[in-house]
Amino acid sequence: MALTAHQQELLSKLKAASLRHKTKEVTYKSEWMGYLPYGQYHWIEVNGEEVEVDHSEPLDEGLTSLVKMGLLELVREIQLTDEDQIKIYHINAE
């Protein structure tokens, strides 16, 4: 299965951050700010560095598709509240 442009960019940026920090661990975080106009925020970190992705597709969907392809592995999921969560992934792709 071929990667979409979003998946390619996401994987490329994760690999680059992984090399910089010498770790294969990626952390996805989501947090509800609690009131409008602020909503649900999502971001990805590698060793505390936020990894910015330009595409507008949801990060969680991109990560899930990379897991399905075997390029990432979901190691741990932490549900902090109904809206807030942390997912820890391991990069399998070289």
PDB file of N, CA and C in Angstrom, residues 2-59:
ATOM      1  N   ALA A   2       0.611   2.159  -0.890  1.00  0.00           N
ATOM      2  CA  ALA A   2       1.406   3.384  -1.011  1.00  0.00           C
ATOM      3  C   ALA A   2       0.988   4.408   0.044  1.00  0.00           C
ATOM      4  N   LEU A   3       1.959   5.161   0.509  1.00  0.00           N
ATOM      5  CA  LEU A   3       1.688   6.207   1.487  1.00  0.00           C
ATOM      6  C   LEU A   3       1.114   7.438   0.803  1.00  0.00           C
ATOM      7  N   THR A   4       0.164   8.105   1.483  1.00  0.00           N
ATOM      8  CA  THR A   4      -0.346   9.375   0.979  1.00  0.00           C
ATOM      9  C   THR A   4       0.709  10.452   1.254  1.00  0.00           C
ATOM     10  N   ALA A   5       0.522  11.620   0.667  1.00  0.00           N
ATOM     11  CA  ALA A   5       1.461  12.733   0.885  1.00  0.00           C
ATOM     12  C   ALA A   5       1.533  13.077   2.370  1.00  0.00           C
ATOM     13  N   HIS A   6       0.387  13.064   3.055  1.00  0.00           N
ATOM     14  CA  HIS A   6       0.351  13.355   4.492  1.00  0.00           C
ATOM     15  C   HIS A   6       1.150  12.322   5.286  1.00  0.00           C
ATOM     16  N   GLN A   7       0.933  11.048   4.970  1.00  0.00           N
ATOM     17  CA  GLN A   7       1.633   9.970   5.677  1.00  0.00           C
ATOM     18  C   GLN A   7       3.135  10.033   5.420  1.00  0.00           C
ATOM     19  N   GLN A   8       3.532  10.330   4.182  1.00  0.00           N
ATOM     20  CA  GLN A   8       4.953  10.455   3.851  1.00  0.00           C
ATOM     21  C   GLN A   8       5.598  11.590   4.637  1.00  0.00           C
ATOM     22  N   GLU A   9       4.917  12.744   4.675  1.00  0.00           N
ATOM     23  CA  GLU A   9       5.457  13.887   5.411  1.00  0.00           C
ATOM     24  C   GLU A   9       5.560  13.573   6.902  1.00  0.00           C
ATOM     25  N   LEU A  10       4.510  13.002   7.454  1.00  0.00           N
ATOM     26  CA  LEU A  10       4.486  12.663   8.871  1.00  0.00           C
ATOM     27  C   LEU A  10       5.620  11.702   9.214  1.00  0.00           C
ATOM     28  N   LEU A  11       5.749  10.626   8.457  1.00  0.00           N
ATOM     29  CA  LEU A  11       6.792   9.641   8.709  1.00  0.00           C
ATOM     30  C   LEU A  11       8.180  10.251   8.549  1.00  0.00           C
ATOM     31  N   SER A  12       8.371  11.049   7.533  1.00  0.00           N
ATOM     32  CA  SER A  12       9.656  11.697   7.293  1.00  0.00           C
ATOM     33  C   SER A  12      10.056  12.607   8.466  1.00  0.00           C
ATOM     34  N   LYS A  13       9.110  13.389   8.946  1.00  0.00           N
ATOM     35  CA  LYS A  13       9.410  14.301  10.055  1.00  0.00           C
ATOM     36  C   LYS A  13       9.644  13.543  11.360  1.00  0.00           C
ATOM     37  N   LEU A  14       8.915  12.453  11.557  1.00  0.00           N
ATOM     38  CA  LEU A  14       9.134  11.630  12.747  1.00  0.00           C
ATOM     39  C   LEU A  14      10.519  10.983  12.718  1.00  0.00           C
ATOM     40  N   LYS A  15      10.898  10.465  11.550  1.00  0.00           N
ATOM     41  CA  LYS A  15      12.228   9.846  11.413  1.00  0.00           C
ATOM     42  C   LYS A  15      13.338  10.864  11.653  1.00  0.00           C
ATOM     43  N   ALA A  16      13.188  12.076  11.100  1.00  0.00           N
ATOM     44  CA  ALA A  16      14.209  13.118  11.267  1.00  0.00           C
ATOM     45  C   ALA A  16      14.356  13.502  12.738  1.00  0.00           C
ATOM     46  N   ALA A  17      13.242  13.688  13.426  1.00  0.00           N
ATOM     47  CA  ALA A  17      13.301  14.030  14.857  1.00  0.00           C
ATOM     48  C   ALA A  17      13.869  12.866  15.653  1.00  0.00           C
ATOM     49  N   SER A  18      13.539  11.647  15.252  1.00  0.00           N
ATOM     50  CA  SER A  18      14.053  10.450  15.919  1.00  0.00           C
ATOM     51  C   SER A  18      15.577  10.376  15.809  1.00  0.00           C
ATOM     52  N   LEU A  19      16.096  10.678  14.638  1.00  0.00           N
ATOM     53  CA  LEU A  19      17.551  10.678  14.444  1.00  0.00           C
ATOM     54  C   LEU A  19      18.228  11.766  15.269  1.00  0.00           C
ATOM     55  N   ARG A  20      17.629  12.968  15.300  1.00  0.00           N
ATOM     56  CA  ARG A  20      18.203  14.071  16.079  1.00  0.00           C
ATOM     57  C   ARG A  20      18.300  13.728  17.557  1.00  0.00           C
ATOM     58  N   HIS A  21      17.281  13.056  18.061  1.00  0.00           N
ATOM     59  CA  HIS A  21      17.214  12.769  19.501  1.00  0.00           C
ATOM     60  C   HIS A  21      17.664  11.357  19.865  1.00  0.00           C
ATOM     61  N   LYS A  22      18.038  10.591  18.858  1.00  0.00           N
ATOM     62  CA  LYS A  22      18.511   9.214  19.078  1.00  0.00           C
ATOM     63  C   LYS A  22      17.519   8.384  19.899  1.00  0.00           C
ATOM     64  N   THR A  23      16.263   8.461  19.485  1.00  0.00           N
ATOM     65  CA  THR A  23      15.212   7.674  20.117  1.00  0.00           C
ATOM     66  C   THR A  23      14.192   7.267  19.068  1.00  0.00           C
ATOM     67  N   LYS A  24      13.531   6.164  19.281  1.00  0.00           N
ATOM     68  CA  LYS A  24      12.485   5.691  18.369  1.00  0.00           C
ATOM     69  C   LYS A  24      11.099   5.955  18.958  1.00  0.00           C
ATOM     70  N   GLU A  25      11.042   6.633  20.105  1.00  0.00           N
ATOM     71  CA  GLU A  25       9.778   6.882  20.795  1.00  0.00           C
ATOM     72  C   GLU A  25       9.139   8.190  20.324  1.00  0.00           C
ATOM     73  N   VAL A  26       7.863   8.106  20.000  1.00  0.00           N
ATOM     74  CA  VAL A  26       7.072   9.240  19.545  1.00  0.00           C
ATOM     75  C   VAL A  26       5.869   9.354  20.476  1.00  0.00           C
ATOM     76  N   THR A  27       5.544  10.577  20.909  1.00  0.00           N
ATOM     77  CA  THR A  27       4.417  10.784  21.807  1.00  0.00           C
ATOM     78  C   THR A  27       3.373  11.675  21.137  1.00  0.00           C
ATOM     79  N   TYR A  28       2.152  11.172  21.054  1.00  0.00           N
ATOM     80  CA  TYR A  28       1.016  11.937  20.552  1.00  0.00           C
ATOM     81  C   TYR A  28       0.232  12.409  21.762  1.00  0.00           C
ATOM     82  N   LYS A  29      -0.147  13.698  21.786  1.00  0.00           N
ATOM     83  CA  LYS A  29      -0.924  14.239  22.901  1.00  0.00           C
ATOM     84  C   LYS A  29      -2.133  14.979  22.368  1.00  0.00           C
ATOM     85  N   SER A  30      -3.239  14.866  23.084  1.00  0.00           N
ATOM     86  CA  SER A  30      -4.416  15.663  22.776  1.00  0.00           C
ATOM     87  C   SER A  30      -4.934  16.245  24.086  1.00  0.00           C
ATOM     88  N   GLU A  31      -5.405  17.481  23.992  1.00  0.00           N
ATOM     89  CA  GLU A  31      -5.860  18.172  25.192  1.00  0.00           C
ATOM     90  C   GLU A  31      -7.036  19.079  24.832  1.00  0.00           C
ATOM     91  N   TRP A  32      -8.093  18.989  25.617  1.00  0.00           N
ATOM     92  CA  TRP A  32      -9.252  19.850  25.446  1.00  0.00           C
ATOM     93  C   TRP A  32      -9.027  21.094  26.287  1.00  0.00           C
ATOM     94  N   MET A  33      -9.118  22.272  25.653  1.00  0.00           N
ATOM     95  CA  MET A  33      -8.859  23.531  26.352  1.00  0.00           C
ATOM     96  C   MET A  33     -10.023  23.932  27.248  1.00  0.00           C
ATOM     97  N   GLY A  34     -11.191  23.324  27.074  1.00  0.00           N
ATOM     98  CA  GLY A  34     -12.273  23.489  28.018  1.00  0.00           C
ATOM     99  C   GLY A  34     -13.364  24.469  27.667  1.00  0.00           C
ATOM    100  N   TYR A  35     -13.131  25.348  26.737  1.00  0.00           N
ATOM    101  CA  TYR A  35     -14.167  26.305  26.382  1.00  0.00           C
ATOM    102  C   TYR A  35     -13.903  26.853  24.982  1.00  0.00           C
ATOM    103  N   LEU A  36     -14.979  27.361  24.374  1.00  0.00           N
ATOM    104  CA  LEU A  36     -14.845  27.926  23.038  1.00  0.00           C
ATOM    105  C   LEU A  36     -14.320  29.349  23.143  1.00  0.00           C
ATOM    106  N   PRO A  37     -13.552  29.844  22.231  1.00  0.00           N
ATOM    107  CA  PRO A  37     -13.291  29.323  20.897  1.00  0.00           C
ATOM    108  C   PRO A  37     -12.170  28.296  20.862  1.00  0.00           C
ATOM    109  N   TYR A  38     -11.641  27.924  21.996  1.00  0.00           N
ATOM    110  CA  TYR A  38     -10.548  26.956  22.046  1.00  0.00           C
ATOM    111  C   TYR A  38     -11.131  25.560  22.096  1.00  0.00           C
ATOM    112  N   GLY A  39     -10.592  24.692  21.294  1.00  0.00           N
ATOM    113  CA  GLY A  39     -11.134  23.347  21.214  1.00  0.00           C
ATOM    114  C   GLY A  39     -10.113  22.305  21.584  1.00  0.00           C
ATOM    115  N   GLN A  40     -10.142  21.223  20.858  1.00  0.00           N
ATOM    116  CA  GLN A  40      -9.237  20.107  21.073  1.00  0.00           C
ATOM    117  C   GLN A  40      -7.916  20.384  20.358  1.00  0.00           C
ATOM    118  N   TYR A  41      -6.823  20.295  21.056  1.00  0.00           N
ATOM    119  CA  TYR A  41      -5.505  20.477  20.457  1.00  0.00           C
ATOM    120  C   TYR A  41      -4.793  19.139  20.391  1.00  0.00           C
ATOM    121  N   HIS A  42      -4.058  18.914  19.313  1.00  0.00           N
ATOM    122  CA  HIS A  42      -3.319  17.678  19.085  1.00  0.00           C
ATOM    123  C   HIS A  42      -1.906  18.052  18.674  1.00  0.00           C
ATOM    124  N   TRP A  43      -0.933  17.303  19.161  1.00  0.00           N
ATOM    125  CA  TRP A  43       0.437  17.515  18.721  1.00  0.00           C
ATOM    126  C   TRP A  43       1.252  16.252  18.955  1.00  0.00           C
ATOM    127  N   ILE A  44       2.400  16.216  18.295  1.00  0.00           N
ATOM    128  CA  ILE A  44       3.306  15.071  18.402  1.00  0.00           C
ATOM    129  C   ILE A  44       4.643  15.587  18.908  1.00  0.00           C
ATOM    130  N   GLU A  45       5.266  14.811  19.798  1.00  0.00           N
ATOM    131  CA  GLU A  45       6.579  15.159  20.324  1.00  0.00           C
ATOM    132  C   GLU A  45       7.539  13.979  20.192  1.00  0.00           C
ATOM    133  N   VAL A  46       8.798  14.318  19.966  1.00  0.00           N
ATOM    134  CA  VAL A  46       9.880  13.345  20.047  1.00  0.00           C
ATOM    135  C   VAL A  46      10.876  13.930  21.044  1.00  0.00           C
ATOM    136  N   ASN A  47      11.012  13.276  22.183  1.00  0.00           N
ATOM    137  CA  ASN A  47      11.908  13.723  23.245  1.00  0.00           C
ATOM    138  C   ASN A  47      11.631  15.179  23.637  1.00  0.00           C
ATOM    139  N   GLY A  48      10.346  15.551  23.702  1.00  0.00           N
ATOM    140  CA  GLY A  48       9.952  16.891  24.104  1.00  0.00           C
ATOM    141  C   GLY A  48       9.910  17.923  22.993  1.00  0.00           C
ATOM    142  N   GLU A  49      10.451  17.598  21.811  1.00  0.00           N
ATOM    143  CA  GLU A  49      10.422  18.524  20.667  1.00  0.00           C
ATOM    144  C   GLU A  49       9.130  18.294  19.888  1.00  0.00           C
ATOM    145  N   GLU A  50       8.359  19.366  19.691  1.00  0.00           N
ATOM    146  CA  GLU A  50       7.130  19.237  18.916  1.00  0.00           C
ATOM    147  C   GLU A  50       7.470  19.060  17.443  1.00  0.00           C
ATOM    148  N   VAL A  51       6.842  18.081  16.828  1.00  0.00           N
ATOM    149  CA  VAL A  51       7.032  17.799  15.407  1.00  0.00           C
ATOM    150  C   VAL A  51       5.867  18.434  14.659  1.00  0.00           C
ATOM    151  N   GLU A  52       6.156  19.425  13.836  1.00  0.00           N
ATOM    152  CA  GLU A  52       5.130  20.160  13.095  1.00  0.00           C
ATOM    153  C   GLU A  52       4.901  19.492  11.738  1.00  0.00           C
ATOM    154  N   VAL A  53       3.630  19.288  11.402  1.00  0.00           N
ATOM    155  CA  VAL A  53       3.246  18.690  10.125  1.00  0.00           C
ATOM    156  C   VAL A  53       2.353  19.692   9.394  1.00  0.00           C
ATOM    157  N   ASP A  54       2.613  19.910   8.104  1.00  0.00           N
ATOM    158  CA  ASP A  54       1.922  20.939   7.336  1.00  0.00           C
ATOM    159  C   ASP A  54       0.534  20.543   6.848  1.00  0.00           C
ATOM    160  N   HIS A  55       0.289  19.266   6.657  1.00  0.00           N
ATOM    161  CA  HIS A  55      -0.998  18.829   6.105  1.00  0.00           C
ATOM    162  C   HIS A  55      -2.120  19.019   7.115  1.00  0.00           C
ATOM    163  N   SER A  56      -3.329  19.176   6.602  1.00  0.00           N
ATOM    164  CA  SER A  56      -4.482  19.446   7.460  1.00  0.00           C
ATOM    165  C   SER A  56      -5.191  18.183   7.955  1.00  0.00           C
ATOM    166  N   GLU A  57      -4.764  17.025   7.512  1.00  0.00           N
ATOM    167  CA  GLU A  57      -5.394  15.786   7.973  1.00  0.00           C
ATOM    168  C   GLU A  57      -5.118  15.601   9.467  1.00  0.00           C
ATOM    169  N   PRO A  58      -6.061  15.003  10.209  1.00  0.00           N
ATOM    170  CA  PRO A  58      -5.865  14.787  11.643  1.00  0.00           C
ATOM    171  C   PRO A  58      -4.627  13.925  11.928  1.00  0.00           C
ATOM    172  N   LEU A  59      -3.848  14.340  12.913  1.00  0.00           N
ATOM    173  CA  LEU A  59      -2.626  13.619  13.272  1.00  0.00           C
ATOM    174  C   LEU A  59      -2.924  12.196  13.725  1.00  0.00           C
TER     175      LEU A  59
END
